[in-house]
Coordinates of C-alpha atoms and ligand atoms in Angstrom, one line a residue:
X13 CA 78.0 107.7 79.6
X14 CA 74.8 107.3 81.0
X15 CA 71.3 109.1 79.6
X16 CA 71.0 111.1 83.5
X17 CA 70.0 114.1 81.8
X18 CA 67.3 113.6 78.9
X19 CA 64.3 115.0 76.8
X20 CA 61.2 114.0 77.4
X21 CA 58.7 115.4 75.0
X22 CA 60.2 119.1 75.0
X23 CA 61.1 118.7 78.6
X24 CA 64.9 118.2 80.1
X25 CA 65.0 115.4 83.5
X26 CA 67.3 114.6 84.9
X27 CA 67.0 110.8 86.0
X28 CA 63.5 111.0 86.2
X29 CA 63.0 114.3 87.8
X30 CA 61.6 117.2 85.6
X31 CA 64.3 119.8 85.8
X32 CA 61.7 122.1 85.7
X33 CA 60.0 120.5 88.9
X34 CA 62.9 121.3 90.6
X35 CA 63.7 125.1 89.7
X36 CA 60.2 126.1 91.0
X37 CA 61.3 124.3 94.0
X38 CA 64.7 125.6 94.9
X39 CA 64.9 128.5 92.4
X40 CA 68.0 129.4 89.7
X41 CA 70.7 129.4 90.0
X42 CA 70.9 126.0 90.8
X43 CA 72.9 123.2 90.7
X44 CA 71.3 120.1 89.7
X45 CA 73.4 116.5 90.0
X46 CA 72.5 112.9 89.1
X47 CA 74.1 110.6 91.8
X48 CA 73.5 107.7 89.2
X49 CA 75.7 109.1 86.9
X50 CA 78.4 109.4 89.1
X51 CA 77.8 105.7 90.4
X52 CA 77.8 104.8 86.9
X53 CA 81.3 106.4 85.7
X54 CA 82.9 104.5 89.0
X55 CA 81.3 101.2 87.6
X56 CA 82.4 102.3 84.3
X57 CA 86.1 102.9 84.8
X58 CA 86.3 99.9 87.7
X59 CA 84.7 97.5 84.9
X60 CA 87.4 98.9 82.2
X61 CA 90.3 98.2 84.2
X62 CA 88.7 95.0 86.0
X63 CA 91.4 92.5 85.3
X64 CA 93.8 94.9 87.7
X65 CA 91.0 95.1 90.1
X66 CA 92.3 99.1 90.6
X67 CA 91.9 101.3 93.3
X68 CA 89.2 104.2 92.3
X69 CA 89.8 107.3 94.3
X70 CA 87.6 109.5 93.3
X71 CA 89.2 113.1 92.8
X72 CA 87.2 115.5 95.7
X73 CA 88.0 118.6 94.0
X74 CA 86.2 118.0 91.6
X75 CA 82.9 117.9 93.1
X76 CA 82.9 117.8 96.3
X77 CA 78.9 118.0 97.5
X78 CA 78.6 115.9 100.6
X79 CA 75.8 113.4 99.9
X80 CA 77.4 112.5 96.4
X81 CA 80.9 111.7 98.3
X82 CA 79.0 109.9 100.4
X83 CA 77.2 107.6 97.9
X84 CA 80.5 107.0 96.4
X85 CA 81.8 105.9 99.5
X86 CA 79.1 103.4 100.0
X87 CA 80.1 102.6 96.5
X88 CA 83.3 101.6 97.7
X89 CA 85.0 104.5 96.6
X90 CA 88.5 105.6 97.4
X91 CA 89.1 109.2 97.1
X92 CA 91.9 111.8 96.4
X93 CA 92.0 114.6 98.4
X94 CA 94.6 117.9 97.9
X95 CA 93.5 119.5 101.8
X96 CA 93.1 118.8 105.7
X97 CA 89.4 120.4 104.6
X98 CA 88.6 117.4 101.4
X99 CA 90.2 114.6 103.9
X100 CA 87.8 116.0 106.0
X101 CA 85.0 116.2 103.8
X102 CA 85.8 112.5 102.7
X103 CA 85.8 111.1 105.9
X104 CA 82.3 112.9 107.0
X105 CA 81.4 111.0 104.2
X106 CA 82.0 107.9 105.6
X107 CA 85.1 107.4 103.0
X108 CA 87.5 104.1 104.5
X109 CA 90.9 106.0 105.8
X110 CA 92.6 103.5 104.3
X111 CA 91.3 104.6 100.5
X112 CA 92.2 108.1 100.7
X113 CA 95.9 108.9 99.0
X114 CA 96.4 112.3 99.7
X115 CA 98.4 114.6 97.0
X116 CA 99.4 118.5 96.9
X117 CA 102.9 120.8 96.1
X118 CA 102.1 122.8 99.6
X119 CA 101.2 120.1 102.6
X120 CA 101.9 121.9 105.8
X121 CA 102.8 120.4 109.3
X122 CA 99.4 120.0 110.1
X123 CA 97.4 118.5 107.7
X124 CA 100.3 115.8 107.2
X125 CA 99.8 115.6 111.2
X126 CA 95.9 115.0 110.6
X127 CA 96.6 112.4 107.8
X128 CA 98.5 110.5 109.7
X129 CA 96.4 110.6 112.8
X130 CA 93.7 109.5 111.0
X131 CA 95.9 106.8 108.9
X132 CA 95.3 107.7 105.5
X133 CA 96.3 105.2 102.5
X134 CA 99.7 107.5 101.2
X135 CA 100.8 110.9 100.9
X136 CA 101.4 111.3 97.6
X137 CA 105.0 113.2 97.6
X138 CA 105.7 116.6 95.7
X139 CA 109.0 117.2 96.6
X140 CA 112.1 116.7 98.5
X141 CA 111.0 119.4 101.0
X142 CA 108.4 117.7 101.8
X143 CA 109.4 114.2 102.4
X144 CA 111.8 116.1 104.9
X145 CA 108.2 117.0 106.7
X146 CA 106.8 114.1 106.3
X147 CA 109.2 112.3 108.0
X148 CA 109.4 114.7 111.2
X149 CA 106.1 114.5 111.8
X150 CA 105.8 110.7 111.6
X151 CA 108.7 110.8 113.7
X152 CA 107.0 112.7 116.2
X153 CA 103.7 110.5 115.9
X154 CA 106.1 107.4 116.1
X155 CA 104.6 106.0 113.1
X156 CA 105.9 105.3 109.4
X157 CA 104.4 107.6 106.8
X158 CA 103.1 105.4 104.1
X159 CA 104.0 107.5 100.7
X160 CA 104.6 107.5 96.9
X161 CA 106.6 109.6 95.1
X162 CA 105.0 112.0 92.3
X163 CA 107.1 111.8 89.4
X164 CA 106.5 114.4 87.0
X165 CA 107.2 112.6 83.4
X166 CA 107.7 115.2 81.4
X167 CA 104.6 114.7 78.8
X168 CA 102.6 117.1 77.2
X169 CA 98.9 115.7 77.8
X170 CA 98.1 118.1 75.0
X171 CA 95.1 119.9 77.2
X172 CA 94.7 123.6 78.6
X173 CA 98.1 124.8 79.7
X174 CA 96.2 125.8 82.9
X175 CA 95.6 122.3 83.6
X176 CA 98.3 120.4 81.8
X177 CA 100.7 119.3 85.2
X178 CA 102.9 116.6 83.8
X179 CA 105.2 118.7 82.1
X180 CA 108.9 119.8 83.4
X181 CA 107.9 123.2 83.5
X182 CA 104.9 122.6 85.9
X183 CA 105.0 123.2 89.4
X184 CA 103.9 119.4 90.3
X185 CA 106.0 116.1 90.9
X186 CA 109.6 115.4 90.9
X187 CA 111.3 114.9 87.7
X188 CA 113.0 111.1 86.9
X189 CA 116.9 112.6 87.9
X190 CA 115.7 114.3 91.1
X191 CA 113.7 111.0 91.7
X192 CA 116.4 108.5 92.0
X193 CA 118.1 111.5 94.3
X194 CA 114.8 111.2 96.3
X195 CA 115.2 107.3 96.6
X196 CA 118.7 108.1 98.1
X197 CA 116.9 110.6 101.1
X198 CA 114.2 108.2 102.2
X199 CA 116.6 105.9 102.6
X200 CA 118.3 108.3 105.2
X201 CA 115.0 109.2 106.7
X202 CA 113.6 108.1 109.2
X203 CA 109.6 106.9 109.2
X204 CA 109.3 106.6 105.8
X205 CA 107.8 103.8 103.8
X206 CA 107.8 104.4 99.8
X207 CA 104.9 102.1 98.9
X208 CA 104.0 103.8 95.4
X209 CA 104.3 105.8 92.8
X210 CA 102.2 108.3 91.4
X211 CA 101.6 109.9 88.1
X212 CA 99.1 112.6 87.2
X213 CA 100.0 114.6 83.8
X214 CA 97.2 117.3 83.4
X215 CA 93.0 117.3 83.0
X216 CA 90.2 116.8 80.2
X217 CA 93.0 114.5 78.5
X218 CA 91.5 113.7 75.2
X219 CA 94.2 111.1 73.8
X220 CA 94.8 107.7 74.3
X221 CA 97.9 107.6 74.6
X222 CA 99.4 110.4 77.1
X223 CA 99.2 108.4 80.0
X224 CA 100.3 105.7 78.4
X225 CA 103.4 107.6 77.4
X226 CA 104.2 109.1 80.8
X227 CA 103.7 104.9 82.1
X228 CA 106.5 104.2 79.9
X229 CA 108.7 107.3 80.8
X230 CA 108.3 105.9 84.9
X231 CA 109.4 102.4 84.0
X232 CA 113.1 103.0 84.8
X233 CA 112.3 104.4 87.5
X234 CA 110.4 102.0 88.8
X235 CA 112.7 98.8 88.1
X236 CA 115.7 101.3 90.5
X237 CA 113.2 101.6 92.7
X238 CA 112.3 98.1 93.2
X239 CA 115.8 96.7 92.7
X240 CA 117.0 99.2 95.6
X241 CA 114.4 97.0 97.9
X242 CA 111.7 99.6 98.1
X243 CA 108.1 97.5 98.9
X244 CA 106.4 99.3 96.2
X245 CA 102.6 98.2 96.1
X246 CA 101.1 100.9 94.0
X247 CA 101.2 102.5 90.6
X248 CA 98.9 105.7 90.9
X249 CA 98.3 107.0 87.2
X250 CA 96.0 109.6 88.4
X251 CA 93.2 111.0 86.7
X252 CA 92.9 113.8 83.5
X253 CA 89.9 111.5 81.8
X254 CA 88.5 113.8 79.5
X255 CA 84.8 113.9 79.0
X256 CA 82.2 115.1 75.9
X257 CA 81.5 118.7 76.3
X258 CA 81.0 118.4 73.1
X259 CA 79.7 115.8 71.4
X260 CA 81.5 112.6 70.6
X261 CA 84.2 114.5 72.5
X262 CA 85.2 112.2 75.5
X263 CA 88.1 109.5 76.2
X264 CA 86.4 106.3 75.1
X265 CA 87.3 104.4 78.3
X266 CA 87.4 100.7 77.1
X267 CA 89.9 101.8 74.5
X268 CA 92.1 104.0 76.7
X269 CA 92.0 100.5 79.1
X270 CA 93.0 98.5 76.6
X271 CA 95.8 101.2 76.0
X272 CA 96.3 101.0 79.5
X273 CA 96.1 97.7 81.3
X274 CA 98.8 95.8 79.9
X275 CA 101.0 98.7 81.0
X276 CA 100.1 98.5 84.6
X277 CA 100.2 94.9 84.6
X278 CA 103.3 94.7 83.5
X279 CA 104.6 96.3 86.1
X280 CA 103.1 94.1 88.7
X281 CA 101.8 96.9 90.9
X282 CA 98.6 97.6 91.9
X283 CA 96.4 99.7 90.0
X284 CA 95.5 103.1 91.9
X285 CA 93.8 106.3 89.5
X286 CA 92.4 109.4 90.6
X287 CA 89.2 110.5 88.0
X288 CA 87.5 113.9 89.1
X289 CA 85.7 114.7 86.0
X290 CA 85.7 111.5 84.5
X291 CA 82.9 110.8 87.3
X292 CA 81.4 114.0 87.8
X293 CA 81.4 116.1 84.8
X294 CA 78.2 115.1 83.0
X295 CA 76.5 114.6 86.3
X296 CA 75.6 118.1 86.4
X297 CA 74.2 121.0 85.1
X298 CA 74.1 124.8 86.4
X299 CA 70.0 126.1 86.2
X300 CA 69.9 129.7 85.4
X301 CA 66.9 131.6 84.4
X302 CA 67.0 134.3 81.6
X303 CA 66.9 137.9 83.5
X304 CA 66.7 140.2 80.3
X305 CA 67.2 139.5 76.8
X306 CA 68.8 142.9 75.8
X307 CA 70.3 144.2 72.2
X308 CA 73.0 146.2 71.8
X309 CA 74.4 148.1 68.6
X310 CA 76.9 144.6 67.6
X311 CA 74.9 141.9 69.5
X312 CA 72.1 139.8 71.2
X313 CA 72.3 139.4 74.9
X314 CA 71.0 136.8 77.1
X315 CA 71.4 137.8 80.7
X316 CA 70.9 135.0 82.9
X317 CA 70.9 134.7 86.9
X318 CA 74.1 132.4 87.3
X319 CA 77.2 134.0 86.6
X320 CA 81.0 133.5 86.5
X321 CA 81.2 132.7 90.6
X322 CA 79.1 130.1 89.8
X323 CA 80.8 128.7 87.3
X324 CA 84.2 130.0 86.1
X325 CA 85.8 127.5 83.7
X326 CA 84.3 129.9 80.3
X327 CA 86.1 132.8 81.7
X328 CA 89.1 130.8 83.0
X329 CA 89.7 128.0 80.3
X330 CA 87.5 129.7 77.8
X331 CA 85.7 126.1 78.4
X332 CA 83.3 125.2 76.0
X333 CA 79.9 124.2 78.1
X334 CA 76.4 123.1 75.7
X335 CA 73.6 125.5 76.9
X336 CA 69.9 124.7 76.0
X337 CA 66.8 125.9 77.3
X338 CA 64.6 123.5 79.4
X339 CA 61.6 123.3 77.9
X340 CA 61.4 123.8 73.7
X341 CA 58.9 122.4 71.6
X342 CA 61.3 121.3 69.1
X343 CA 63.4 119.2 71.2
X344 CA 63.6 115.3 70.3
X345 CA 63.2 112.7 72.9
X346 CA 66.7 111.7 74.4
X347 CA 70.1 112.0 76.0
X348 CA 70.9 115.8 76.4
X349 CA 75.0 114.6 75.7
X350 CA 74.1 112.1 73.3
X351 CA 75.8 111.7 69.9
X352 CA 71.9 111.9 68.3
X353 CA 71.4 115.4 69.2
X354 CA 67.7 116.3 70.7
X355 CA 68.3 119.9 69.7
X356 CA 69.8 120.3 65.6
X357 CA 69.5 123.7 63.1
X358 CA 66.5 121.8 61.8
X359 CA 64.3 121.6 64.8
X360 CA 65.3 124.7 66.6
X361 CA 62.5 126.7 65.3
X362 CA 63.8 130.5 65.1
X363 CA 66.7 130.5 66.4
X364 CA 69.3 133.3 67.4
X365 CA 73.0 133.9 68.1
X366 CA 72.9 135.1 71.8
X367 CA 76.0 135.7 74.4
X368 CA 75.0 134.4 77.4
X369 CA 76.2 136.4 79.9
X370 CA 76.0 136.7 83.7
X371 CA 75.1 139.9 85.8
X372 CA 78.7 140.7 87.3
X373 CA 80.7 143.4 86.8
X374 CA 83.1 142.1 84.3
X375 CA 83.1 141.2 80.5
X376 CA 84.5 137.5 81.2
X377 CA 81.3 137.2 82.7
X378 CA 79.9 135.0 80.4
X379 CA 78.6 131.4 79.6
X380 CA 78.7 131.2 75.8
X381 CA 80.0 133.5 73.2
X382 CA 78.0 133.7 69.7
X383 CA 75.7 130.6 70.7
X384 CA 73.2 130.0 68.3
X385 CA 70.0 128.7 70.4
X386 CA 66.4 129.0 69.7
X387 CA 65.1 132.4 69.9
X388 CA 64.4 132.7 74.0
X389 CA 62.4 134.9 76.5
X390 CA 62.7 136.7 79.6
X391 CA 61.8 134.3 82.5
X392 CA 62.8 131.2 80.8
X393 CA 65.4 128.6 82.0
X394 CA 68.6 127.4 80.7
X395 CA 70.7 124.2 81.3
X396 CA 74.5 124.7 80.8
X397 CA 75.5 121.0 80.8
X398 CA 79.0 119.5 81.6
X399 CA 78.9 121.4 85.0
X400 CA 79.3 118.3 88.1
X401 CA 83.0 118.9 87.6
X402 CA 84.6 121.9 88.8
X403 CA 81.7 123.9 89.2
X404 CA 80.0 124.7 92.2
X405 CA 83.5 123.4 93.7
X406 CA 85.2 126.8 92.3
X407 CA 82.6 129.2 93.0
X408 CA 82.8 132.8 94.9
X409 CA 80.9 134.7 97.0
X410 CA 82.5 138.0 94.2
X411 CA 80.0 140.5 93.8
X412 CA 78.8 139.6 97.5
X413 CA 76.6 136.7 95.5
X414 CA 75.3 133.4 97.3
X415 CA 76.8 130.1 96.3
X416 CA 74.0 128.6 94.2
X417 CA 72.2 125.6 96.1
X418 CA 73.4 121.8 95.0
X419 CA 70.5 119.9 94.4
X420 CA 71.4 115.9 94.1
X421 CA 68.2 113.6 92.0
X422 CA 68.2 109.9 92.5
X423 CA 65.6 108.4 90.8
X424 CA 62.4 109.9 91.0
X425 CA 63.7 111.4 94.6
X426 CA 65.9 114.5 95.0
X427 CA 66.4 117.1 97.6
X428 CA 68.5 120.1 98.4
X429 CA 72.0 118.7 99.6
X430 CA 73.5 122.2 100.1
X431 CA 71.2 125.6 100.6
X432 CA 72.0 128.4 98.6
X433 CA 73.5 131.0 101.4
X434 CA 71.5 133.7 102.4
X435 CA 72.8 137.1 103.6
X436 CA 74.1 136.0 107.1
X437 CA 76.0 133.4 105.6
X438 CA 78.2 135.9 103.6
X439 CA 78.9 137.8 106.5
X440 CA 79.6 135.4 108.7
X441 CA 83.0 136.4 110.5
X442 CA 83.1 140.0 109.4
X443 CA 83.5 142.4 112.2
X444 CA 83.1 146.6 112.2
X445 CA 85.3 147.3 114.7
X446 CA 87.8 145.1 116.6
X447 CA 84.5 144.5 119.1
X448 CA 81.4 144.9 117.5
X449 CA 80.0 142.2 115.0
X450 CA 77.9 143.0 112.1
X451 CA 74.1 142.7 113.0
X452 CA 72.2 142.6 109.4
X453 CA 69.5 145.4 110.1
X454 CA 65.7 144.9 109.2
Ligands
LLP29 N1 94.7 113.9 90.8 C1 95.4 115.1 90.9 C2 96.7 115.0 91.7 C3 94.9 116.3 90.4 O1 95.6 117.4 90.6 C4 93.6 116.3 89.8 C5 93.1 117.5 89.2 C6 92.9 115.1 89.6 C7 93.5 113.9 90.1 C8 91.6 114.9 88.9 O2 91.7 115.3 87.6 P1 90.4 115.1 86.6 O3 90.2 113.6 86.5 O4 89.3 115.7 87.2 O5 90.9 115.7 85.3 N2 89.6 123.4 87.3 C9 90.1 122.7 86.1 C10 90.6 121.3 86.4 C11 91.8 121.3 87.4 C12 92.3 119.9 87.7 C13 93.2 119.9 88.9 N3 93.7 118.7 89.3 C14 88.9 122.6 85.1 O6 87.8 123.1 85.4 O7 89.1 122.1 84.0

């Protein structure tokens, strides 16, 4: 992990930007992302695995900010897209066709249509539905749809149920029977070429071993597969790298290669993943700015700007995310995510156990529950870390509130990559009667 976000004398930057520069720039909330850290994962996880040379295709929903998918792409990035709208995204990036694999239970007509058109590296294959589909509209296009087939391995990744996949009661991938039935139908269908298959068991996967395990499950499969004459190329083991949002917390990623690698090799298949998180997660923070500090009868509030539609994984995942404020005297020079702590019980100064809370009209509004932090004021700003992955990607417009502007640093540069919406942009589309728009007034 790299050191993007750091202390400086009492002072968070991020690269070498003062955070603080930037929120009297842009405002809170804010999202603030270090394109070096995201650069630096890639490297990370290419550099792990580089005896299988693999294919990185960086997971869009994750984080899916424009100017960081396209410094990925000049990277040499692959990505993994789940919509017509991310391929979209990824291509307006600059991303290679040819590096984007292309996954998702509910592809319709038309986005297989546009995949094909704009000859994308593999569909990654759900069901048996949909290699029915598939095959109708290559025929159509007079092409042969390049695919892999998800197998769903039946492993517990031992995560959030809400984001565990690779189980037989999830929704996702095809489980190793129907498989070999699926093997069967392609060979019936037309305009189909099975060139891999893909694995991808759940998200924030702490252990070693669970995609090791679900590797082992596939290898049956895999020997039918290629005994049947299928030209398999790829092995896709997906992503589900888990990352520190706490500390010492995250997948140590030469280990979990070493876990790894032999496994793929032996299979003599090329190495295809699909990290989200793993790249983006500690690339970000969400900037909010204490509103009120109010006490109640039980408990101490802190009642920030940003809120649950800007980031919703407390309220969904009851995710743990690190919160400190920006600026404390106390703090010790260093990484913000480091093992060595800039912020301990001993150097907080007076220090108080605070919710912190957002201002919409719901209790699972919140940040942090019983966070101890140093005793803060009205007006002063707050870092909740761990936020470049599934942030600013799920937030809502509820409570008719703006999306929160994406601010990307490089260096000693940064700039606003997407504005925060204003007014006109929430109402965009709405209409009072079947022929008059809304006008915002004054
Ligand atoms: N590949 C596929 C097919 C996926 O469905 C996902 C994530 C990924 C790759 C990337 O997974 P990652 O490396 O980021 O774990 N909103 C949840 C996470 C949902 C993950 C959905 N699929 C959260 O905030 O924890």
């Amino acid at each position: 992990m790299t050191d993007a976000f750091h202390y400086v004398k009492g002072q968070l930057y991020c690269e070498q930007v003062p955070v603080a520069q930037i929120a009297a720039k842009v405002g809170t909330p804010a999202y603030i992302y270090s394109q070096n850290h995201f650069i630096a994962q890639y490297r990370a996880l290419r550099e792990a695995f580089a005896a299988l040379d693999p294919l990185v295709c960086y997971s869009i929903k994750a984080n899916s900010n424009l100017a960081l998918l396209r410094a990925m792409a000049l990277e040499g990035s692959g990505f993994d897209a789940v919509s017509r709208g991310e391929i979209m995204r990824a291509l307006r990036a600059g991303a290679d066709p040819k590096r984007i694999v292309f996954a998702g239970v509910g592809k319709q007509a038309d986005e297989v249509d546009y995949a094909l058109e704009k000859g994308i590296l593999m569909f990654n294959v759900e069901s048996e539905s949909e290699l029915e589909l598939i095959s109708k509209v290559a025929a159509r296009r007079k092409v042969d749809a390049p695919i892999a087939l998800r197998i769903n391995p039946d492993v517990d990744p031992q995560t959030h149920k809400y984001i565990a996949t690779g189980k037989s009661e999830n929704k996702f991938g095809i489980d190793l029977k129907r498989g070999e039935e699926c093997l069967k139908r392609i060979r019936q269908l037309k305009n189909l070429r099975l060139i891999g298959v893909h694995l991808h068991i759940g998200s924030q996967i702490l252990k070693n071993d669970r995609h090791a395990e679900a590797i082992d499950r596939v290898l049956p499969f895999l020997k039918s597969a290629k005994q049947q004459d299928f030209p398999l190329e790829y092995l896709n083991v997906g992503g589900g790298y888990g990352i520190s949002y706490e500390i010492g917390q995250g997948l140590a990623i030469a280990e979990f290669a070493r876990e790894m690698a032999p496994r793929i090799k032996a299979t003599g298949l090329k190495m295809a993943c699909e990290p989200g998180r793993f790249i983006s997660g500690n690339g970000g923070i969400l900037l909010s700015q204490v509103v009120y500090v109010k006490k109640s009868a039980e408990k101490d509030f802190l009642i920030v700007d940003g809120a649950m539609n800007d980031l919703i994984r407390p309220t969904i995942y009851q995710a743990f995310h690190k919160i400190w404020p920006i600026k404390h005297p106390g703090l010790k020079d260093g990484s913000a995510l480091g093992a060595d702590s800039p912020l301990t019980d001993a150097n907080m100064g007076e220090a108080q156990v605070y919710d912190v809370v957002g201002p919409i009209c719901e209790s699972g509004d919140y940040f942090a529950l019983g966070r101890k932090l140093p005793r803060m004021q009205e007006g002063e700003l707050l870092a909740v870390f761990s936020a470049g992955a599934y942030g600013a990607t799920m937030a809502s417009n509820y409570n008719t509130r703006s999306r929160a502007p994406e601010v990307v640093v490089n260096g000693s540069d940064f700039w606003v990559a997407r504005e925060r919406e204003n007014f006109e942009d929430l109402i965009r589309g709405e209409r009072l009667t079947p022929r008059e728009t809304f006008k915002a007034q004054g």
